[in-house]
Coordinates of C-alpha atoms in Angstrom, one line a residue:
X106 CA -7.0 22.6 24.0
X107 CA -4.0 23.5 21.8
X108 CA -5.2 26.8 21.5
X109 CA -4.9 27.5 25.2
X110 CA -1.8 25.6 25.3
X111 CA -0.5 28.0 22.8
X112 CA -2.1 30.8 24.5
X113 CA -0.1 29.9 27.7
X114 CA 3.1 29.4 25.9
X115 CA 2.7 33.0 24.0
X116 CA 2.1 34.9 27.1
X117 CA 5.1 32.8 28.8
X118 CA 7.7 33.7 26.0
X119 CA 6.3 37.1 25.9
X120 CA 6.7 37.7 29.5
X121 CA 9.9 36.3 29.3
X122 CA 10.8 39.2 26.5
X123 CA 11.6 36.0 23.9
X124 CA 8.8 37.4 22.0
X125 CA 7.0 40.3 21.0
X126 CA 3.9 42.1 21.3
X127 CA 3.0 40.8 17.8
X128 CA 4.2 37.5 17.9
X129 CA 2.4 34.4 18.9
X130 CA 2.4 31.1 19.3
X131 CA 0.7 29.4 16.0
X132 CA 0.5 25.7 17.2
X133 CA 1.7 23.3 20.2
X134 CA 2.2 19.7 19.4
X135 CA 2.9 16.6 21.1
X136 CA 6.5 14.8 20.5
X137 CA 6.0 11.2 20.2
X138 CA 6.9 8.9 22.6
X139 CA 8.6 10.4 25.9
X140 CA 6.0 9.2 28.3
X141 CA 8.5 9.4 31.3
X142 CA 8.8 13.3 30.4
X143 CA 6.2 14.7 28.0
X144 CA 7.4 17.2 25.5
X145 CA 5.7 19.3 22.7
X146 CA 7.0 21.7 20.4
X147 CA 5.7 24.9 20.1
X148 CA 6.0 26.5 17.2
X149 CA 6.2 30.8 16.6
X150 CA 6.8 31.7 13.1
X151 CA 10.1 30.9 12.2
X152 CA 11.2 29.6 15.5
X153 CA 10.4 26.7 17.5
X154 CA 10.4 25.8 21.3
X155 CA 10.6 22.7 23.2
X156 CA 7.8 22.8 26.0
X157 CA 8.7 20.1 29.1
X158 CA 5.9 19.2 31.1
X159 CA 5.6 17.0 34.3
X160 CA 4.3 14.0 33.6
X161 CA 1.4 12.4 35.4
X162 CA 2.0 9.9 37.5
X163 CA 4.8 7.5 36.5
X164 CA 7.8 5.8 37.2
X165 CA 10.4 8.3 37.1
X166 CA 10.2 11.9 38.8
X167 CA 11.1 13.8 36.5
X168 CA 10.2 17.3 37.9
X169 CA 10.2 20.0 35.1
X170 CA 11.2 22.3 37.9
X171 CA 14.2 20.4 39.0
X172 CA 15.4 20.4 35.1
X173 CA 14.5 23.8 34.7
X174 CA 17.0 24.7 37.8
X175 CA 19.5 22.1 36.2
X176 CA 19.4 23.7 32.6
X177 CA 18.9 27.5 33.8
X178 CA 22.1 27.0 36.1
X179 CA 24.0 25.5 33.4
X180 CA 23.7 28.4 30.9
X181 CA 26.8 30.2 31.3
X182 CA 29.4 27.1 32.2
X183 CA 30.6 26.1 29.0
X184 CA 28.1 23.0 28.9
X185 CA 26.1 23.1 25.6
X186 CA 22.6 23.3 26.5
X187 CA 19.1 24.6 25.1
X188 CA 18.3 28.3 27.0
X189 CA 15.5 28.3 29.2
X190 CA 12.9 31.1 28.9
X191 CA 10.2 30.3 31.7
X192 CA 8.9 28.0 33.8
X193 CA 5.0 27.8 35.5
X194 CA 5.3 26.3 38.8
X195 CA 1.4 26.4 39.1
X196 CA -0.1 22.7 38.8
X197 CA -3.8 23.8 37.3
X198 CA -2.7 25.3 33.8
X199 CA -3.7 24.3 30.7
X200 CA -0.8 21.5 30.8
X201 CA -1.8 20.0 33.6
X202 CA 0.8 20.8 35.8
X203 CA 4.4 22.4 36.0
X204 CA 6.3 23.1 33.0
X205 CA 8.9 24.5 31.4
X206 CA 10.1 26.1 27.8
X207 CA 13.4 26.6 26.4
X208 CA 14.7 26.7 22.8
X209 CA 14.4 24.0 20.6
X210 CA 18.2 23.0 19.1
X211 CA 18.4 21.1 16.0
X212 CA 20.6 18.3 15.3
X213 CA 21.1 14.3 15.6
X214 CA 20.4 12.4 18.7
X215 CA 23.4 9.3 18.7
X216 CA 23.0 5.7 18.0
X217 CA 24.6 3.8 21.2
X218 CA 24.7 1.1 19.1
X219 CA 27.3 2.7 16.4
X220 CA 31.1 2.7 18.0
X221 CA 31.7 6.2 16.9
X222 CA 28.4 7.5 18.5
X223 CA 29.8 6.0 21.5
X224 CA 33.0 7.2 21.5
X225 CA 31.9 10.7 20.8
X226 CA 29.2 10.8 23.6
X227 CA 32.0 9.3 26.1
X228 CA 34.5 12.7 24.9
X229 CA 30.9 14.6 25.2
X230 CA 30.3 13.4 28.9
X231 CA 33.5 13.5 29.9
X232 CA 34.1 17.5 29.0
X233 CA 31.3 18.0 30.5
X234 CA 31.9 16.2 33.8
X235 CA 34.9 18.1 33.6
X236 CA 33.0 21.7 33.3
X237 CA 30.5 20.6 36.1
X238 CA 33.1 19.4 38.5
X239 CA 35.1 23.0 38.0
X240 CA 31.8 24.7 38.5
X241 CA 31.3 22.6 42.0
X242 CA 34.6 23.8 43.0
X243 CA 34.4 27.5 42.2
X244 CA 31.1 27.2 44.1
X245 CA 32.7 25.6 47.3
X246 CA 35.3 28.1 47.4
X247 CA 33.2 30.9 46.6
X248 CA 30.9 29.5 49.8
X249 CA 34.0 29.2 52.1
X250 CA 35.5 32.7 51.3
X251 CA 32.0 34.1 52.5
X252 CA 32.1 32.7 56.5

């Protein structure tokens, strides 16, 4: 099954102009954990992806096209976020269901339990409350001067 998986994710990033004729997927694994929303990486050479899929069942809905829209519309506002390549809306594929790929970012997820971790995710999510809320209001506005 990885095979088609990386098969699916080839033809995705290549149809998406992320890679090229000759490049291909070598290997899609599964992230532990993350049962509410299950991940794999997907790896292409020297680069690596970050495939979200919808997960089955569950308690949370956690719809990969809902965070696709979410991360696709946040690429250009300042926000720091992964890019999106593609998404496959179609729930018989060789994930099971819909899913979604964008780039894979390294770095350090914070400990809530350190103070600094906590202070610097409260400057994090404040900036970018801040760069959502402007984004809100240039949309309103943009929306009223069009009636």
């Amino acid at each position: 099954m990885s095979a088609e998986k990386a098969a699916a994710v080839t033809a995705g990033l290549r149809d998406a102009g992320e890679l090229g004729a000759g490049d291909q997927v070598d290997v899609v694994e599964q992230l532990s954990g993350g049962g509410a929303r299950p991940s794999y990486v997907a790896r292409a050479g020297g680069r690596s992806y970050i495939v979200r899929v919808k997960p089955e069942g569950g308690l949370l809905d956690t719809h990969p096209v809902a965070a696709h829209a979410g991360f696709d519309a946040l690429q250009s506002s300042g926000v720091a976020i992964p890019r999106v390549h593609f998404l496959d809306e179609s729930p018989d594929n060789v994930f099971g269901g819909p899913y979604f790929v964008m780039e894979m970012v390294g770095g350090t997820a914070p400990n809530t339990f350190r103070k600094p971790d906590r202070d610097w995710l409260e400057k994090d999510w404040n900036d970018s409350r801040a760069i959502a809320q402007d984004m809100v209001r240039r949309a309103r506005g943009s929306a009223f001067a069009a009636n």
